[in-house]
């Protein structure tokens, strides 16, 4: 059933994901809902439990789930490393940018009420939401990167097996 | 009797059983699953203490992400740990000493939920009196009719966002959270710099590793039709595994 790799001794999943309909279908059904829940957790961080970190991890879990079922190579096809690298930095920049915007608006660094001087309470909520987005984006992409990097040998092996060699 | 206490004792007993089982079990897959179970039980403990954010984080990170990352590591290495002696007296002494010290430290702490604890007498009132992360002039909780200028709900936490934890994390301690995010970013960047290699490097390293691990056997030339394009299937049947680089 589950074959062992001759060199590393690692157990290998059966090759053809096309034959595992239960996994395939349930993964494709679940992933959108997990992502939706993650967005809910991130955006409602200032109202209920949760926030950028938790929501980001849940979002990454959706992608990692996809990677577990379909293989890390397919996951990288879906969300290339270039994008995750970019988003990693973009999240931190968004967080710091909100703070800098407040500083330039004449308030303290990270004092969100400067975002909306007419309604400080709204500015407060907006600033915290933006900051949570930043945390969520960074955490999501970092966790996806960790997963892809850790499973790299296997992933590269499967990629290599698909290489057509022509003499 | 105190329901919180009963639940706590029950859950912590389960956590203890899970922790002992993690140490005892030899299959790494089972240990990974048990650590996920441990995290889930701890998430329930935090929820029981009304620390919902902590419980949420524990469930998402401890039970979810860490388990998956450990699974990925196991599938890349091996599934059984080495046989180790069942009891190392020195290690047990260190663990017992440290644990005893920690328990001794908790004796000085105030009771759980004690309103007269120092944190509620000194630190929290100061935090709540700060103007950072707070809309000035907002009347205290439950005293105001809904204000059309500030259409926040009445349970607005004294002018803060309703979730105190988010208010603390994002406003009071905004710098702290920002640099935590920077730390996570640094971890990701380090991973990319240290572990990600270019495709050619990876294929080459994999070839090299296979050559190293496999017992050297005489390389018999596999008869191949000269102009046939094929898909490489196994590790051993590939002609490009032959050590032509050493020739």
XYZ file of C-alpha atoms in Angstrom:
414
model
C 0.000 0.000 0.000
C 2.340 2.712 1.193
C 5.733 2.333 -0.359
C 8.953 3.264 1.354
C 11.509 5.318 -0.392
C 14.618 3.182 -1.076
C 17.072 5.821 0.118
C 15.500 7.815 2.914
C 13.077 5.198 4.175
C 10.305 7.737 4.165
C 6.815 6.542 3.496
C 5.446 7.741 0.228
C 1.864 8.514 -0.485
C 0.354 6.684 -3.412
C 1.378 8.528 -6.507
C -1.809 9.339 -8.285
C -3.935 11.808 -6.424
C -6.446 11.420 -9.252
C -7.387 8.056 -7.753
C -8.123 9.364 -4.271
C -11.460 10.971 -4.877
C -12.469 11.369 -1.224
C -9.355 13.342 -0.323
C -9.410 15.333 -3.510
C -13.062 16.309 -3.357
C -13.134 17.051 0.360
C -9.995 19.176 0.052
C -11.378 21.181 -2.823
C -14.649 21.626 -0.945
C -13.059 22.616 2.351
C -10.314 24.982 1.237
C -12.583 27.903 0.236
C -14.450 27.688 3.523
C -11.242 27.589 5.543
C -10.027 30.684 3.705
C -13.357 32.405 4.328
C -13.136 31.589 8.036
C -9.589 32.912 8.116
C -10.696 36.186 6.546
C -13.508 36.363 9.091
C -11.069 35.844 11.962
C -8.698 38.505 10.620
C -11.339 41.118 9.902
C -13.237 40.607 13.169
C -10.108 40.651 15.280
C -11.095 43.863 17.027
C -14.605 42.606 17.807
C -14.081 39.041 19.004
C -11.335 36.593 19.798
C -8.844 36.164 17.024
C -6.829 38.533 14.944
C -4.117 38.658 12.368
C -1.907 35.946 13.782
C -4.612 33.347 14.320
C -6.361 34.152 11.066
C -3.066 34.080 9.206
C -2.283 30.632 10.545
C -5.741 29.394 9.557
C -5.290 30.862 6.080
C -1.911 29.146 5.795
C -3.531 25.920 7.011
C -5.866 26.041 4.014
C -2.914 26.251 1.627
C -0.934 23.632 3.546
C -3.955 21.318 3.438
C -4.008 21.757 -0.312
C -0.281 21.019 -0.381
C -0.682 17.882 1.743
C -3.330 16.471 -0.553
C -2.071 17.527 -3.964
C 1.641 17.780 -3.231
C 3.852 20.756 -2.532
C 4.736 21.139 -6.201
C 1.114 21.805 -7.089
C 0.870 24.203 -4.173
C 3.848 26.113 -5.515
C 2.190 26.143 -8.918
C -0.866 27.716 -7.312
C 0.993 30.249 -5.203
C 4.535 30.696 -6.490
C 7.374 31.472 -4.134
C 7.735 34.874 -5.730
C 4.279 35.830 -4.472
C 4.805 34.526 -0.924
C 8.163 36.296 -0.721
C 6.534 39.511 -1.816
C 3.611 39.163 0.618
C 5.951 38.409 3.527
C 7.494 41.838 3.195
C 4.250 43.526 2.190
C 2.564 42.606 5.476
C 5.276 44.158 7.612
C 5.366 47.188 5.328
C 1.606 47.597 5.658
C 1.882 47.551 9.454
C 4.752 50.001 9.561
C 3.166 52.077 6.814
C 0.034 52.633 8.858
C 2.200 53.825 11.724
C 4.216 56.071 9.451
C 1.061 57.521 7.930
C -0.099 58.531 11.383
C 3.284 60.034 12.096
C 3.152 62.097 8.914
C -0.410 63.134 9.696
C 0.936 64.857 12.779
C 0.066 62.290 15.391
C 2.064 59.674 17.252
C 3.473 56.609 15.558
C 0.754 53.944 15.456
C -1.863 56.297 16.921
C -4.680 55.201 14.692
C -7.159 57.930 15.534
C -5.253 60.172 13.098
C -6.566 58.023 10.251
C -9.976 59.608 10.613
C -9.741 62.845 12.612
C -13.464 63.561 12.344
C -14.369 60.179 13.834
C -11.415 58.998 15.938
C -13.250 55.845 16.900
C -13.613 54.887 13.245
C -9.960 55.656 12.608
C -9.092 53.475 15.577
C -11.034 50.535 14.181
C -9.656 51.098 10.679
C -6.076 51.288 11.899
C -6.347 48.128 13.956
C -7.960 46.309 11.046
C -5.204 47.381 8.655
C -2.570 46.345 11.150
C -4.245 42.971 11.583
C -4.267 42.565 7.791
C -0.544 43.200 7.797
C 0.101 40.601 10.493
C -2.168 38.106 8.746
C -0.496 38.525 5.355
C 2.977 38.070 6.813
C 2.048 35.066 8.949
C 0.239 33.345 6.081
C 3.114 33.664 3.652
C 5.749 32.741 6.221
C 3.898 29.581 7.210
C 3.395 28.593 3.563
C 7.107 29.185 3.013
C 7.996 27.038 6.024
C 5.844 24.192 4.755
C 7.173 24.366 1.217
C 10.776 24.623 2.402
C 10.520 21.715 4.823
C 8.943 19.402 2.269
C 11.370 20.513 -0.404
C 13.339 17.295 -1.005
C 10.195 15.303 -1.574
C 8.760 18.038 -3.681
C 11.844 18.337 -5.811
C 11.951 14.590 -6.207
C 8.432 14.451 -7.544
C 9.250 17.356 -9.807
C 12.322 15.582 -11.050
C 10.420 12.418 -11.794
C 8.280 14.353 -14.190
C 11.303 15.608 -16.088
C 11.389 14.266 -19.565
C 14.895 13.183 -20.465
C 15.679 13.122 -24.122
C 18.807 11.685 -25.604
C -18.290 22.623 44.000
C -16.423 24.849 41.617
C -17.203 23.773 38.054
C -14.176 25.544 36.617
C -11.941 23.633 39.001
C -13.502 20.270 38.127
C -13.054 20.904 34.396
C -9.514 22.124 34.946
C -8.530 19.020 36.907
C -10.094 16.790 34.264
C -8.403 18.566 31.356
C -5.025 18.852 33.035
C -5.097 15.137 33.862
C -5.729 14.428 30.194
C -2.886 16.782 29.257
C -0.570 14.984 31.671
C -1.497 11.612 30.171
C -0.866 12.972 26.679
C 2.502 14.406 27.728
C 3.641 11.138 29.288
C 2.486 9.254 26.217
C 4.507 11.586 23.953
C 7.626 10.691 25.906
C 6.916 6.975 26.021
C 5.780 6.284 22.475
C 8.408 5.349 19.906
C 6.524 6.025 16.722
C 7.126 9.622 15.738
C 3.831 9.795 13.890
C 1.974 8.828 17.058
C 4.041 11.353 19.039
C 3.106 14.090 16.573
C -0.573 13.239 16.830
C -0.322 13.157 20.618
C 1.315 16.574 20.692
C -1.581 17.866 18.602
C -3.977 16.340 21.124
C -1.987 17.938 23.945
C -2.291 21.347 22.293
C -6.020 20.880 21.801
C -6.477 19.996 25.471
C -4.458 23.045 26.467
C -6.640 25.165 24.178
C -9.650 23.884 26.123
C -7.890 24.783 29.380
C -7.313 28.353 28.161
C -10.932 28.609 27.038
C -11.983 27.381 30.447
C -10.013 30.275 31.924
C -11.836 32.655 29.527
C -8.556 33.365 27.754
C -10.202 32.867 24.380
C -7.500 34.524 22.318
C -4.821 32.344 23.842
C -6.977 29.271 23.325
C -7.567 30.247 19.721
C -3.861 30.693 19.101
C -3.041 27.411 20.802
C -5.588 25.547 18.685
C -4.499 27.186 15.427
C -0.735 27.139 15.915
C -0.131 24.311 18.376
C -2.671 21.787 17.207
C -2.825 22.830 13.571
C 0.283 24.321 12.064
C 2.918 22.693 14.284
C 1.411 19.247 13.752
C 1.441 19.694 10.006
C 5.018 20.966 9.989
C 6.143 18.036 12.155
C 4.323 15.664 9.809
C 6.158 17.185 6.877
C 9.458 16.713 8.673
C 8.655 13.100 9.550
C 7.698 12.244 6.005
C 11.062 13.621 4.917
C 13.089 11.708 7.526
C 11.783 8.577 9.187
C 8.948 7.348 11.313
C 10.595 5.644 14.258
C 12.806 7.189 16.886
C 15.928 5.456 18.127
C 15.663 3.155 21.096
C 16.747 5.054 24.159
C 17.204 3.906 27.742
C 13.889 4.176 29.506
C 15.064 6.296 32.421
C 17.970 8.709 32.600
C 18.422 9.568 36.255
C 20.308 12.816 35.663
C 17.715 14.096 33.200
C 14.914 13.105 35.562
C 16.639 14.955 38.410
C 16.986 18.126 36.328
C 13.358 17.957 35.192
C 12.042 17.324 38.690
C 14.167 20.126 40.139
C 13.025 22.645 37.526
C 9.406 21.595 37.865
C 9.575 21.839 41.615
C 11.091 25.307 41.337
C 8.299 26.445 39.036
C 5.614 25.063 41.340
C 7.353 26.746 44.271
C 7.225 29.995 42.286
C 3.472 29.739 41.774
C 2.943 29.668 45.548
C 3.572 33.421 45.617
C 1.133 34.172 42.839
C -2.377 35.465 43.619
C -5.321 33.144 43.183
C -6.868 32.784 39.752
C -9.404 35.564 39.163
C -8.608 37.328 42.421
C -9.843 40.940 42.047
C -7.335 42.074 44.686
C -4.368 40.809 42.717
C -1.667 43.462 42.211
C -2.167 43.523 38.449
C -5.775 44.614 38.908
C -4.863 47.126 41.601
C -1.968 48.901 39.903
C -1.257 48.005 36.301
C -4.676 47.549 34.711
C -6.201 50.831 35.958
C -3.210 52.677 34.534
C -3.581 50.895 31.207
C -7.275 51.673 31.069
C -6.619 55.297 31.961
C -4.180 55.729 29.088
C -5.268 57.748 26.122
C -3.371 55.603 23.622
C -5.742 53.479 21.619
C -8.691 55.230 23.100
C -11.054 57.886 21.906
C -10.868 60.850 24.268
C -14.108 62.048 25.733
C -15.826 58.733 25.344
C -18.092 58.144 28.326
C -17.583 54.945 30.321
C -19.300 51.677 29.654
C -23.055 51.585 29.947
C -23.513 55.264 30.689
C -24.195 56.742 27.313
C -27.067 56.724 24.920
C -25.841 55.732 21.448
C -24.120 58.753 20.004
C -24.774 59.493 16.303
C -21.270 60.950 15.965
C -19.663 57.756 17.302
C -21.949 54.999 16.187
C -20.197 52.250 18.104
C -22.247 49.799 20.106
C -22.896 50.366 23.761
C -20.606 47.585 24.796
C -17.742 49.581 23.325
C -15.015 48.971 25.832
C -14.761 52.368 27.451
C -13.938 53.934 24.129
C -11.719 51.100 22.965
C -12.493 48.411 20.484
C -14.586 45.735 22.175
C -11.885 43.067 22.249
C -9.500 44.149 24.991
C -6.799 41.825 23.779
C -6.755 43.379 20.308
C -6.843 46.813 21.876
C -3.834 45.914 23.979
C -1.960 44.234 21.159
C -2.589 46.722 18.401
C -2.779 50.018 20.261
C -1.174 49.905 23.701
C 1.552 47.616 22.530
C 1.559 48.463 18.857
C 5.350 48.633 18.713
C 5.610 45.249 20.357
C 3.260 43.619 17.875
C 4.946 45.335 14.956
C 8.316 43.927 15.900
C 6.792 40.523 16.557
C 5.601 40.620 12.973
C 9.093 41.691 11.960
C 10.476 38.664 13.830
C 8.159 36.346 11.902
C 9.217 38.068 8.701
C 12.860 37.570 9.640
C 12.206 33.880 10.243
C 10.689 33.562 6.793
C 13.539 35.445 5.149
C 16.092 33.277 6.966
C 14.333 30.152 5.740
C 14.408 31.428 2.202
C 18.068 32.368 2.430
C 19.262 29.231 4.213
C 17.101 26.390 3.013
C 15.726 27.294 -0.365
C 18.065 26.384 -3.118
C 17.858 26.840 -6.801
C 16.372 23.942 -8.742
C 19.682 22.836 -10.272
C 21.341 22.781 -6.883
C 18.570 20.653 -5.445
C 18.634 18.097 -8.223
C 22.413 17.914 -8.012
C 22.358 17.535 -4.220
C 19.731 14.827 -4.483
C 21.823 12.928 -7.016
C 24.834 13.213 -4.792
C 22.930 11.995 -1.768
C 21.608 8.982 -3.622
C 25.106 8.129 -4.772
C 26.388 8.421 -1.241
C 23.704 6.341 0.403
C 23.420 3.529 -2.093
C 25.954 0.784 -1.787
C 28.420 1.060 -4.628
C 27.604 -1.489 -7.234
C 29.100 -2.013 -10.638
C 27.489 0.346 -13.023
C 26.157 -1.853 -15.738
C 25.228 0.132 -18.800
C 21.517 -0.168 -19.126
C 20.739 -0.882 -22.752
C 18.774 2.029 -24.061
C 17.511 2.714 -27.522
C 19.558 5.704 -28.539
C 16.778 8.105 -29.516
C 14.077 7.352 -27.012
C 12.529 9.917 -24.793
C 11.421 8.428 -21.526
C 10.121 9.488 -18.171
C 12.411 8.740 -15.304
C 10.586 6.491 -12.864
C 12.812 5.198 -10.113
C 16.030 6.300 -8.571
C 18.074 3.281 -9.587
C 17.114 2.981 -13.229
C 18.294 6.380 -14.290
C 21.369 6.637 -16.431
C 22.050 10.164 -15.237
C 22.565 8.702 -11.799
C 25.721 7.109 -13.079
C 28.682 8.959 -11.638
C 29.677 10.662 -14.817
C 30.629 13.768 -12.941
C 33.455 11.884 -11.267
C 34.890 10.577 -14.514
